[in-house]
């Protein structure tokens, strides 16, 4: 592996430097990234750190708003106040075209609401309300399931032609936290009511057809047949089932039911172990065929399980989990794990029976539940540890042979995504085991080594297999690198007793914006 260990971590494990010094190092790198935005892209959506310019796909100062609560949590109050001032003078939601409802909701609406949660500046709520109002028309469809792409000026929405009129499941099912919180803070129920409709259709589909495919019709409410995945286009819908229950402090029984039903199916149908070293991973399913493809996005899953465990433990809602026991059940129909380019192994019964599913019927204890979270967290850590740069690729492919997984050659890039460090944060909070803290630091160290630009900023990597900085960067720094990746790494280095966003009081949206629990 290319992870290795950093001098700081070696010293840390021997008792020095202090956690405070590790946190300082993270703050310094956040600052390095933030300053590049400020210098080359202030007031624009995204910085292009290589060409020292900017791009605007949203026209909403995306990186600025996405970073607000990270600035607060890392102690950059002056920078935060500068942003608030800019927002008051310059931000409006009237003329933006071709913006994505989901991304705008989680990053911009979520960013404003998260910052308002931590610092009650009236302008932040005012702007959140303005944005919520500007997007309400998206829900005016026969089913109330919104369309994905909005024109705020003409107040019309559409779905891209390539989805043949369908909306994306993750997008219609991962905007409810933001609209609900807006209703709570403004006293106006309309945001809650409008965003709620999609959940009813998703619940109906879960009952009738099981786990979600990627696309849903805003006209009929039906899901389009296709691959069942926990990756792109589905992932955060499961996250919001749990988080809506948490946001309402355990009162939203409906959301909890959707969550438990989903997790049960995920553990029964998609959770497998690799042959080589029995790594727990989550597969995709196409018809009756299980595919060994796992997106880095799926690493949200161990974090979700750990968060549920920790929230129930901390808030005294410990009602054992109604999930099936982790029984390696080989009696089910033989299903093959295939990866692209791997020979089809359905004929080889030996090989298939080695990739055992976690199906079973008896109930699982909380300890078993946490164990699966830890096993999946371990797998996500291996995506980093086994990469030459120590940075995980976008997608890996699990195999049935001597190697557990390989980096998908068509998706060997890295956007410096947050899901793994998010999982390490929740696993650390749930278990108190310092190894998750060490792993989070290891990821930080690899990112600092390979993604940091000498002239300022951080950039996406073209290929995590290449251990050369030259020519291996994309001219892009994602807003979620500042909003999520750096925030979770930092918070994992904060002791639980000093946690500024304790789990029983705050819940993060899918862009790591902190919302207060009701």
Protein backbone atom coordinates (compact mmCIF):
# COMPACT_ATOMS: atom_id res chain seq x y z
CA UNK A 1 0.00 0.00 0.00
CA UNK A 2 0.98 3.62 -0.40
CA UNK A 3 -0.63 4.86 2.80
CA UNK A 4 2.34 4.32 5.06
CA UNK A 5 2.51 6.48 8.13
CA UNK A 6 3.21 10.13 8.63
CA UNK A 7 5.79 11.43 11.10
CA UNK A 8 2.96 13.17 12.95
CA UNK A 9 0.99 9.96 13.37
CA UNK A 10 4.01 7.95 14.48
CA UNK A 11 4.66 10.58 17.10
CA UNK A 12 0.98 10.80 17.98
CA UNK A 13 0.80 7.08 18.68
CA UNK A 14 3.86 7.45 20.89
CA UNK A 15 2.17 10.26 22.80
CA UNK A 16 3.22 13.39 20.89
CA UNK A 17 2.35 15.64 19.04
CA UNK A 18 -0.88 16.44 20.74
CA UNK A 19 -4.25 16.12 19.06
CA UNK A 20 -4.24 19.87 19.02
CA UNK A 21 -1.22 19.85 16.73
CA UNK A 22 -2.93 17.38 14.40
CA UNK A 23 -6.01 19.63 14.32
CA UNK A 24 -3.77 22.61 13.58
CA UNK A 25 -2.31 20.75 10.60
CA UNK A 26 -5.82 20.09 9.27
CA UNK A 27 -6.78 23.74 9.78
CA UNK A 28 -3.67 24.82 7.92
CA UNK A 29 -4.56 22.67 4.91
CA UNK A 30 -8.18 23.79 4.97
CA UNK A 31 -6.81 27.32 4.90
CA UNK A 32 -4.54 26.45 1.96
CA UNK A 33 -7.58 25.25 0.01
CA UNK A 34 -9.86 28.10 1.11
CA UNK A 35 -7.31 30.80 0.25
CA UNK A 36 -7.11 29.53 -3.33
CA UNK A 37 -10.89 29.90 -3.60
CA UNK A 38 -10.71 33.36 -2.07
CA UNK A 39 -7.89 34.49 -4.30
CA UNK A 40 -9.03 33.11 -7.66
CA UNK A 41 -12.76 32.49 -7.40
CA UNK A 42 -14.27 34.67 -4.67
CA UNK A 43 -18.03 34.98 -5.18
CA UNK A 44 -17.99 32.30 -7.89
CA UNK A 45 -19.04 28.67 -7.60
CA UNK A 46 -15.79 26.74 -7.90
CA UNK A 47 -12.12 27.50 -8.10
CA UNK A 48 -10.04 26.02 -10.91
CA UNK A 49 -6.80 25.74 -8.97
CA UNK A 50 -4.47 24.83 -11.85
CA UNK A 51 -5.50 27.63 -14.18
CA UNK A 52 -6.12 29.95 -11.20
CA UNK A 53 -9.57 30.81 -12.45
CA UNK A 54 -13.16 29.88 -11.64
CA UNK A 55 -16.30 28.34 -13.02
CA UNK A 56 -19.97 29.02 -12.46
CA UNK A 57 -22.43 26.20 -13.06
CA UNK A 58 -24.86 27.39 -10.40
CA UNK A 59 -24.28 31.11 -10.03
CA UNK A 60 -24.63 30.83 -6.22
CA UNK A 61 -21.11 31.13 -4.79
CA UNK A 62 -21.32 27.38 -4.22
CA UNK A 63 -17.94 26.83 -2.53
CA UNK A 64 -18.45 29.81 -0.22
CA UNK A 65 -21.85 28.68 1.02
CA UNK A 66 -20.85 25.03 1.22
CA UNK A 67 -17.87 26.03 3.42
CA UNK A 68 -19.70 28.30 5.89
CA UNK A 69 -20.13 25.84 8.73
CA UNK A 70 -16.65 24.35 8.24
CA UNK A 71 -15.27 27.89 8.68
CA UNK A 72 -17.23 28.15 11.93
CA UNK A 73 -16.22 24.73 13.29
CA UNK A 74 -12.54 25.22 12.46
CA UNK A 75 -12.56 28.62 14.15
CA UNK A 76 -12.26 30.92 11.12
CA UNK A 77 -14.81 33.45 12.40
CA UNK A 78 -13.41 36.41 10.48
CA UNK A 79 -13.62 34.55 7.16
CA UNK A 80 -17.13 33.42 8.06
CA UNK A 81 -18.20 37.01 8.73
CA UNK A 82 -16.72 38.14 5.40
CA UNK A 83 -18.84 35.50 3.67
CA UNK A 84 -21.99 36.56 5.50
CA UNK A 85 -21.37 40.13 4.42
CA UNK A 86 -20.89 39.06 0.79
CA UNK A 87 -24.07 36.97 0.93
CA UNK A 88 -26.12 39.89 2.27
CA UNK A 89 -24.98 42.15 -0.55
CA UNK A 90 -24.74 39.81 -3.52
CA UNK A 91 -26.64 36.55 -3.25
CA UNK A 92 -30.00 36.25 -4.93
CA UNK A 93 -32.01 33.42 -6.45
CA UNK A 94 -33.85 34.71 -9.48
CA UNK A 95 -32.08 34.09 -12.75
CA UNK A 96 -30.19 30.81 -12.32
CA UNK A 97 -30.76 28.30 -15.13
CA UNK A 98 -30.08 24.58 -15.48
CA UNK A 99 -29.36 24.04 -11.82
CA UNK A 100 -29.75 20.68 -10.14
CA UNK A 101 -32.50 20.64 -7.48
CA UNK A 102 -30.71 18.06 -5.31
CA UNK A 103 -27.22 19.60 -5.40
CA UNK A 104 -28.63 23.08 -4.83
CA UNK A 105 -30.72 21.81 -1.91
CA UNK A 106 -27.98 19.90 -0.10
CA UNK A 107 -25.15 22.38 -0.74
CA UNK A 108 -26.75 25.83 -0.89
CA UNK A 109 -30.00 25.49 1.07
CA UNK A 110 -28.23 23.05 3.41
CA UNK A 111 -25.19 25.31 3.67
CA UNK A 112 -27.28 28.33 4.63
CA UNK A 113 -29.34 26.34 7.14
CA UNK A 114 -26.28 24.64 8.66
CA UNK A 115 -24.53 27.97 9.15
CA UNK A 116 -27.72 29.48 10.59
CA UNK A 117 -27.97 26.55 12.99
CA UNK A 118 -24.53 27.36 14.41
CA UNK A 119 -24.65 31.18 14.15
CA UNK A 120 -28.13 32.72 14.06
CA UNK A 121 -27.45 35.46 11.51
CA UNK A 122 -30.90 36.48 10.20
CA UNK A 123 -29.64 37.02 6.62
CA UNK A 124 -28.78 33.31 6.35
CA UNK A 125 -32.32 32.20 7.12
CA UNK A 126 -33.71 34.95 4.90
CA UNK A 127 -31.66 33.68 1.96
CA UNK A 128 -32.58 30.06 2.73
CA UNK A 129 -36.24 31.02 2.61
CA UNK A 130 -35.74 32.89 -0.65
CA UNK A 131 -34.09 29.82 -2.18
CA UNK A 132 -36.72 27.42 -0.82
CA UNK A 133 -39.46 29.57 -2.34
CA UNK A 134 -37.61 29.82 -5.65
CA UNK A 135 -37.48 26.01 -5.95
CA UNK A 136 -41.00 25.05 -4.81
CA UNK A 137 -42.33 24.88 -8.37
CA UNK A 138 -40.17 21.76 -8.93
CA UNK A 139 -42.73 19.73 -6.95
CA UNK A 140 -45.61 20.63 -9.28
CA UNK A 141 -45.84 17.28 -11.04
CA UNK A 142 -48.68 14.71 -11.20
CA UNK A 143 -47.12 12.75 -8.30
CA UNK A 144 -45.38 15.54 -6.40
CA UNK A 145 -42.05 13.84 -7.24
CA UNK A 146 -39.88 16.74 -8.41
CA UNK A 147 -37.99 16.97 -11.68
CA UNK A 148 -34.23 17.35 -11.37
CA UNK A 149 -33.17 20.38 -13.41
CA UNK A 150 -34.55 23.85 -12.68
CA UNK A 151 -34.74 27.22 -14.39
CA UNK A 152 -35.40 29.69 -11.57
CA UNK A 153 -36.10 32.57 -13.93
CA UNK A 154 -38.84 30.90 -15.99
CA UNK A 155 -39.87 28.65 -13.07
CA UNK A 156 -39.81 25.53 -15.21
CA UNK A 157 -38.24 22.16 -14.50
CA UNK A 158 -37.24 19.23 -16.66
CA UNK A 159 -35.33 15.96 -16.55
CA UNK A 160 -32.44 15.39 -18.96
CA UNK A 161 -33.42 13.61 -22.17
CA UNK A 162 -31.14 10.65 -21.50
CA UNK A 163 -33.24 9.62 -18.46
CA UNK A 164 -36.33 9.53 -20.74
CA UNK A 165 -38.20 11.85 -18.42
CA UNK A 166 -37.25 10.11 -15.17
CA UNK A 167 -35.91 11.70 -12.00
CA UNK A 168 -33.01 10.26 -10.01
CA UNK A 169 -34.00 8.32 -6.88
CA UNK A 170 -31.28 9.81 -4.64
CA UNK A 171 -32.22 13.29 -5.79
CA UNK A 172 -35.93 13.07 -5.04
CA UNK A 173 -35.37 11.26 -1.71
CA UNK A 174 -32.50 13.31 -0.28
CA UNK A 175 -33.91 16.82 -0.07
CA UNK A 176 -36.41 16.31 2.76
CA UNK A 177 -34.13 17.22 5.69
CA UNK A 178 -33.47 20.66 4.26
CA UNK A 179 -37.10 21.44 3.40
CA UNK A 180 -38.28 20.14 6.77
CA UNK A 181 -35.81 22.24 8.68
CA UNK A 182 -36.84 25.26 6.63
CA UNK A 183 -40.45 24.61 7.67
CA UNK A 184 -39.43 24.31 11.31
CA UNK A 185 -37.39 27.53 11.26
CA UNK A 186 -39.93 29.62 9.32
CA UNK A 187 -43.12 28.14 10.79
CA UNK A 188 -44.37 27.55 7.23
CA UNK A 189 -45.43 23.95 6.54
CA UNK A 190 -45.38 24.23 2.76
CA UNK A 191 -41.74 23.13 2.37
CA UNK A 192 -42.34 20.07 4.52
CA UNK A 193 -45.55 19.13 2.69
CA UNK A 194 -44.21 19.57 -0.83
CA UNK A 195 -41.02 17.59 -0.21
CA UNK A 196 -42.87 14.81 1.59
CA UNK A 197 -44.74 13.40 -1.43
CA UNK A 198 -41.72 11.67 -2.97
CA UNK A 199 -41.19 9.65 0.22
CA UNK A 200 -44.67 8.15 -0.08
CA UNK A 201 -43.91 6.87 -3.57
CA UNK A 202 -40.51 5.55 -2.51
CA UNK A 203 -42.12 3.76 0.45
CA UNK A 204 -44.71 2.19 -1.84
CA UNK A 205 -41.97 1.00 -4.20
CA UNK A 206 -39.91 -0.40 -1.32
CA UNK A 207 -42.95 -2.40 -0.20
CA UNK A 208 -43.82 -3.67 -3.65
CA UNK A 209 -40.46 -4.10 -5.35
CA UNK A 210 -37.74 -4.01 -2.71
CA UNK A 211 -34.47 -2.09 -3.00
CA UNK A 212 -34.29 0.84 -5.38
CA UNK A 213 -33.08 1.08 -8.93
CA UNK A 214 -31.79 4.47 -10.07
CA UNK A 215 -34.70 6.25 -11.74
CA UNK A 216 -38.29 7.13 -10.84
CA UNK A 217 -41.05 8.66 -12.97
CA UNK A 218 -42.49 12.00 -11.76
CA UNK A 219 -45.62 11.17 -13.79
CA UNK A 220 -46.42 7.66 -12.57
CA UNK A 221 -44.31 7.32 -9.41
CA UNK A 222 -42.92 4.04 -10.71
CA UNK A 223 -39.25 3.07 -10.68
CA UNK A 224 -37.59 2.13 -13.93
CA UNK A 225 -36.13 -1.41 -13.97
CA UNK A 226 -32.33 -1.45 -13.81
CA UNK A 227 -29.37 -2.04 -11.54
CA UNK A 228 -29.99 -2.14 -7.79
CA UNK A 229 -27.16 -0.19 -6.21
CA UNK A 230 -26.12 1.71 -3.09
CA UNK A 231 -23.84 3.85 -5.23
CA UNK A 232 -24.44 6.81 -7.51
CA UNK A 233 -28.07 7.92 -8.03
CA UNK A 234 -29.43 5.95 -5.06
CA UNK A 235 -27.01 6.22 -2.11
CA UNK A 236 -28.32 9.10 0.03
CA UNK A 237 -31.99 8.08 -0.09
CA UNK A 238 -31.24 5.41 2.55
CA UNK A 239 -29.23 7.94 4.53
CA UNK A 240 -32.20 10.33 4.68
CA UNK A 241 -34.59 7.62 5.91
CA UNK A 242 -32.47 7.38 9.06
CA UNK A 243 -31.61 11.06 9.33
CA UNK A 244 -35.22 12.23 9.06
CA UNK A 245 -35.99 10.00 12.03
CA UNK A 246 -33.03 11.50 13.92
CA UNK A 247 -33.88 15.09 12.89
CA UNK A 248 -37.33 14.65 14.46
CA UNK A 249 -35.73 13.12 17.55
CA UNK A 250 -37.13 9.67 16.90
CA UNK A 251 -40.69 10.85 16.32
CA UNK A 252 -40.87 10.08 12.60
CA UNK A 253 -41.89 6.44 12.85
CA UNK A 254 -42.56 6.22 9.12
CA UNK A 255 -38.98 7.19 8.23
CA UNK A 256 -37.61 4.69 10.75
CA UNK A 257 -39.67 1.92 9.16
CA UNK A 258 -38.33 2.77 5.71
CA UNK A 259 -34.80 2.73 7.12
CA UNK A 260 -35.14 -0.62 8.89
CA UNK A 261 -36.79 -2.26 5.91
CA UNK A 262 -34.04 -0.98 3.59
CA UNK A 263 -31.19 -2.07 5.84
CA UNK A 264 -32.73 -5.50 6.24
CA UNK A 265 -32.82 -5.94 2.45
CA UNK A 266 -29.33 -4.50 1.98
CA UNK A 267 -27.87 -6.94 4.53
CA UNK A 268 -29.80 -9.87 3.11
CA UNK A 269 -29.36 -9.28 -0.60
CA UNK A 270 -26.27 -7.18 -1.28
CA UNK A 271 -23.85 -7.65 1.61
CA UNK A 272 -21.21 -10.24 0.67
CA UNK A 273 -17.77 -11.39 1.67
CA UNK A 274 -14.88 -11.64 -0.74
CA UNK A 275 -13.08 -14.94 -1.25
CA UNK A 276 -9.49 -13.95 -0.71
CA UNK A 277 -9.63 -12.49 2.77
CA UNK A 278 -13.33 -12.46 3.63
CA UNK A 279 -13.77 -8.69 3.28
CA UNK A 280 -17.34 -7.55 3.82
CA UNK A 281 -18.55 -5.47 0.89
CA UNK A 282 -21.76 -4.29 -0.73
CA UNK A 283 -22.49 -5.53 -4.24
CA UNK A 284 -24.80 -4.30 -6.98
CA UNK A 285 -27.55 -6.44 -8.43
CA UNK A 286 -28.71 -6.71 -12.01
CA UNK A 287 -31.64 -9.07 -12.30
CA UNK A 288 -30.40 -12.17 -10.45
CA UNK A 289 -26.74 -11.41 -11.02
CA UNK A 290 -24.63 -9.87 -8.26
CA UNK A 291 -21.89 -7.57 -9.49
CA UNK A 292 -18.71 -6.91 -7.52
CA UNK A 293 -18.72 -3.19 -8.33
CA UNK A 294 -18.49 -0.91 -5.28
CA UNK A 295 -18.45 2.89 -5.57
CA UNK A 296 -16.51 4.95 -3.04
CA UNK A 297 -19.92 6.61 -2.47
CA UNK A 298 -21.10 3.37 -0.81
CA UNK A 299 -18.68 4.03 2.05
CA UNK A 300 -21.42 6.22 3.57
CA UNK A 301 -23.00 2.95 4.66
CA UNK A 302 -20.73 1.94 7.58
CA UNK A 303 -21.01 5.53 8.82
CA UNK A 304 -24.78 5.36 8.66
CA UNK A 305 -24.96 2.12 10.67
CA UNK A 306 -22.50 3.48 13.24
CA UNK A 307 -24.41 6.76 13.49
CA UNK A 308 -27.68 4.94 14.13
CA UNK A 309 -26.02 2.82 16.81
CA UNK A 310 -24.42 5.84 18.51
CA UNK A 311 -27.51 8.03 18.32
CA UNK A 312 -29.72 5.39 19.91
CA UNK A 313 -27.14 4.69 22.61
CA UNK A 314 -26.64 8.39 23.42
CA UNK A 315 -30.28 9.41 23.36
CA UNK A 316 -31.49 6.36 25.26
CA UNK A 317 -33.62 5.08 22.37
CA UNK A 318 -32.12 1.68 22.49
CA UNK A 319 -34.87 -0.39 20.94
CA UNK A 320 -32.80 -3.39 19.61
CA UNK A 321 -32.50 -3.50 15.87
CA UNK A 322 -35.01 -5.49 13.89
CA UNK A 323 -32.48 -6.76 11.40
CA UNK A 324 -31.63 -10.30 10.33
CA UNK A 325 -28.68 -12.02 11.96
CA UNK A 326 -25.37 -12.09 10.17
CA UNK A 327 -25.61 -15.73 9.05
CA UNK A 328 -23.47 -16.77 6.13
CA UNK A 329 -26.24 -18.48 4.26
CA UNK A 330 -25.13 -20.64 1.36
CA UNK A 331 -28.49 -22.28 0.87
CA UNK A 332 -29.88 -19.43 -1.22
CA UNK A 333 -29.88 -19.61 -4.99
CA UNK A 334 -26.33 -19.57 -6.28
CA UNK A 335 -25.62 -16.05 -7.47
CA UNK A 336 -22.41 -15.17 -9.19
CA UNK A 337 -20.24 -12.20 -8.43
CA UNK A 338 -19.00 -10.80 -11.69
CA UNK A 339 -16.75 -7.90 -12.43
CA UNK A 340 -16.16 -6.32 -15.80
CA UNK A 341 -13.51 -8.24 -17.63
CA UNK A 342 -13.71 -11.16 -15.23
CA UNK A 343 -14.76 -14.45 -16.76
CA UNK A 344 -18.35 -15.36 -15.97
CA UNK A 345 -18.13 -17.79 -13.10
CA UNK A 346 -21.67 -19.06 -12.98
CA UNK A 347 -20.53 -22.45 -14.22
CA UNK A 348 -18.02 -22.79 -11.42
CA UNK A 349 -20.19 -23.66 -8.42
CA UNK A 350 -17.12 -23.77 -6.16
CA UNK A 351 -16.26 -20.15 -6.83
CA UNK A 352 -19.77 -18.86 -6.32
CA UNK A 353 -20.41 -20.59 -3.05
CA UNK A 354 -17.30 -18.93 -1.65
CA UNK A 355 -18.83 -15.52 -2.08
CA UNK A 356 -21.40 -15.95 0.61
CA UNK A 357 -24.29 -13.63 1.27
CA UNK A 358 -25.24 -12.39 4.70
CA UNK A 359 -28.86 -13.47 4.48
CA UNK A 360 -30.69 -14.97 7.44
CA UNK A 361 -33.79 -14.61 9.50
CA UNK A 362 -33.17 -14.39 13.22
CA UNK A 363 -32.78 -10.91 14.69
CA UNK A 364 -29.43 -9.23 15.01
CA UNK A 365 -28.08 -7.74 18.22
CA UNK A 366 -26.75 -4.20 18.37
CA UNK A 367 -23.26 -5.64 18.77
CA UNK A 368 -23.60 -7.60 15.52
CA UNK A 369 -24.97 -4.51 13.84
CA UNK A 370 -21.96 -2.43 14.90
CA UNK A 371 -19.66 -5.27 13.84
CA UNK A 372 -20.96 -5.09 10.27
CA UNK A 373 -20.42 -1.32 10.31
CA UNK A 374 -16.83 -1.91 11.43
CA UNK A 375 -16.24 -4.58 8.79
CA UNK A 376 -17.51 -2.30 6.03
CA UNK A 377 -15.45 0.56 7.47
CA UNK A 378 -12.41 -1.71 7.31
CA UNK A 379 -13.15 -2.46 3.65
CA UNK A 380 -13.39 1.24 2.85
CA UNK A 381 -10.09 1.80 4.63
CA UNK A 382 -8.53 -0.90 2.41
CA UNK A 383 -9.60 1.07 -0.69
CA UNK A 384 -7.04 3.64 0.53
CA UNK A 385 -4.41 1.35 2.04
CA UNK A 386 -4.13 -0.78 -1.10
CA UNK A 387 -3.90 2.16 -3.49
CA UNK A 388 -0.39 3.18 -4.59
CA UNK A 389 -1.02 6.81 -3.55
CA UNK A 390 -2.94 5.89 -0.40
CA UNK A 391 -6.00 7.59 -1.94
CA UNK A 392 -9.02 5.51 -2.91
CA UNK A 393 -10.35 5.46 -6.48
CA UNK A 394 -13.91 6.32 -7.47
CA UNK A 395 -14.83 2.64 -8.03
CA UNK A 396 -13.34 -0.75 -7.17
CA UNK A 397 -14.30 -4.14 -8.57
CA UNK A 398 -14.41 -7.14 -6.23
CA UNK A 399 -13.10 -10.39 -7.69
CA UNK A 400 -13.47 -14.05 -6.84
CA UNK A 401 -9.78 -14.88 -7.18
CA UNK A 402 -6.73 -14.37 -4.99
CA UNK A 403 -7.18 -10.60 -4.88
CA UNK A 404 -10.16 -9.16 -2.99
CA UNK A 405 -10.65 -6.23 -5.34
CA UNK A 406 -8.98 -4.25 -8.08
CA UNK A 407 -9.15 -0.56 -8.92
CA UNK A 408 -11.63 -0.10 -11.76
CA UNK A 409 -9.41 1.08 -14.61
CA UNK A 410 -12.25 3.20 -16.01
CA UNK A 411 -12.73 4.94 -12.65
CA UNK A 412 -9.28 5.24 -11.09
CA UNK A 413 -9.68 8.98 -10.44
CA UNK A 414 -10.38 10.64 -7.08
CA UNK A 415 -12.56 13.65 -6.34
CA UNK A 416 -11.24 13.64 -2.74
CA UNK A 417 -14.65 12.41 -1.66
CA UNK A 418 -15.77 12.39 1.98
CA UNK A 419 -17.63 9.10 2.45
CA UNK A 420 -14.80 7.06 3.98
CA UNK A 421 -13.64 9.75 6.45
CA UNK A 422 -17.30 10.37 7.25
CA UNK A 423 -17.59 6.68 8.14
CA UNK A 424 -14.38 6.82 10.23
CA UNK A 425 -15.82 9.82 12.12
CA UNK A 426 -19.04 7.96 12.97
CA UNK A 427 -17.20 4.73 13.77
CA UNK A 428 -14.88 6.61 16.09
CA UNK A 429 -17.84 8.24 17.84
CA UNK A 430 -19.63 4.88 18.11
CA UNK A 431 -16.70 2.76 19.31
CA UNK A 432 -14.15 5.15 20.82
CA UNK A 433 -11.52 3.04 19.05
CA UNK A 434 -8.51 5.24 18.20
CA UNK A 435 -7.75 3.27 15.05
CA UNK A 436 -10.50 5.16 13.23
CA UNK A 437 -8.85 8.41 14.22
CA UNK A 438 -5.51 7.10 12.92
CA UNK A 439 -7.10 6.05 9.64
CA UNK A 440 -8.74 9.39 9.14
CA UNK A 441 -5.34 11.00 9.65
CA UNK A 442 -3.74 8.58 7.20
CA UNK A 443 -6.24 9.61 4.52
CA UNK A 444 -5.56 13.26 5.30
CA UNK A 445 -1.83 12.67 5.02
CA UNK A 446 -2.15 10.99 1.61
CA UNK A 447 -4.41 13.75 0.32
CA UNK A 448 -1.95 16.36 1.60
CA UNK A 449 0.89 14.55 -0.13
CA UNK A 450 -0.72 14.03 -3.55
CA UNK A 451 -3.58 16.50 -4.02
CA UNK A 452 -2.08 19.69 -2.58
CA UNK A 453 -0.92 22.20 -5.19
CA UNK A 454 2.23 24.20 -4.56
CA UNK A 455 0.62 27.41 -5.81
CA UNK A 456 -2.46 27.11 -3.63
CA UNK A 457 -5.50 24.91 -3.36
CA UNK A 458 -6.15 21.20 -3.73
CA UNK A 459 -7.10 19.38 -6.92
CA UNK A 460 -8.79 16.14 -7.93
CA UNK A 461 -6.50 13.29 -8.99
CA UNK A 462 -6.72 11.81 -12.48
CA UNK A 463 -5.37 8.39 -11.46
CA UNK A 464 -4.73 7.20 -7.90
CA UNK A 465 -2.41 4.48 -9.23
CA UNK A 466 0.13 7.05 -10.42
CA UNK A 467 2.67 8.09 -7.83
CA UNK A 468 3.73 11.24 -9.63
CA UNK A 469 2.24 14.66 -8.99
CA UNK A 470 3.16 16.05 -12.38
CA UNK A 471 0.26 15.94 -14.82
CA UNK A 472 -1.95 13.93 -12.47
CA UNK A 473 -4.30 16.72 -11.37
CA UNK A 474 -7.64 17.86 -12.75
CA UNK A 475 -8.33 21.58 -12.78
CA UNK A 476 -11.00 21.27 -10.11
CA UNK A 477 -11.53 21.50 -6.38
CA UNK A 478 -14.94 20.22 -5.33
CA UNK A 479 -16.93 22.24 -2.82
CA UNK A 480 -17.54 19.05 -0.81
CA UNK A 481 -13.80 18.75 -0.19
CA UNK A 482 -14.14 21.82 2.05
CA UNK A 483 -17.65 21.14 3.24
CA UNK A 484 -17.28 17.47 4.11
CA UNK A 485 -13.90 15.83 3.69
CA UNK A 486 -11.94 18.39 5.72
CA UNK A 487 -14.73 18.80 8.27
CA UNK A 488 -15.02 15.08 9.07
CA UNK A 489 -11.24 14.68 9.31
CA UNK A 490 -11.07 17.62 11.71
CA UNK A 491 -14.01 16.49 13.87
CA UNK A 492 -12.54 12.99 14.21
CA UNK A 493 -9.56 14.65 15.89
CA UNK A 494 -11.81 16.39 18.44
CA UNK A 495 -12.47 14.55 21.69
CA UNK A 496 -16.08 13.54 22.23
CA UNK A 497 -16.40 15.72 25.31
CA UNK A 498 -15.38 18.80 23.29
CA UNK A 499 -17.46 17.92 20.25
CA UNK A 500 -19.05 21.14 18.98
CA UNK A 501 -21.74 19.10 17.19
CA UNK A 502 -22.58 16.18 19.54
CA UNK A 503 -24.61 13.37 18.01
CA UNK A 504 -27.59 13.74 20.36
CA UNK A 505 -28.00 17.42 19.40
CA UNK A 506 -27.03 17.69 15.73
CA UNK A 507 -27.44 15.62 12.61
CA UNK A 508 -25.50 16.22 9.37
CA UNK A 509 -27.22 16.41 6.02
CA UNK A 510 -25.59 14.55 3.12
CA UNK A 511 -23.27 17.52 2.53
CA UNK A 512 -22.11 17.52 6.20
CA UNK A 513 -24.15 20.57 7.20
CA UNK A 514 -25.09 20.43 10.87
CA UNK A 515 -28.85 20.68 11.60
CA UNK A 516 -30.12 20.81 15.16
CA UNK A 517 -32.31 17.91 16.26
CA UNK A 518 -35.84 18.88 17.25
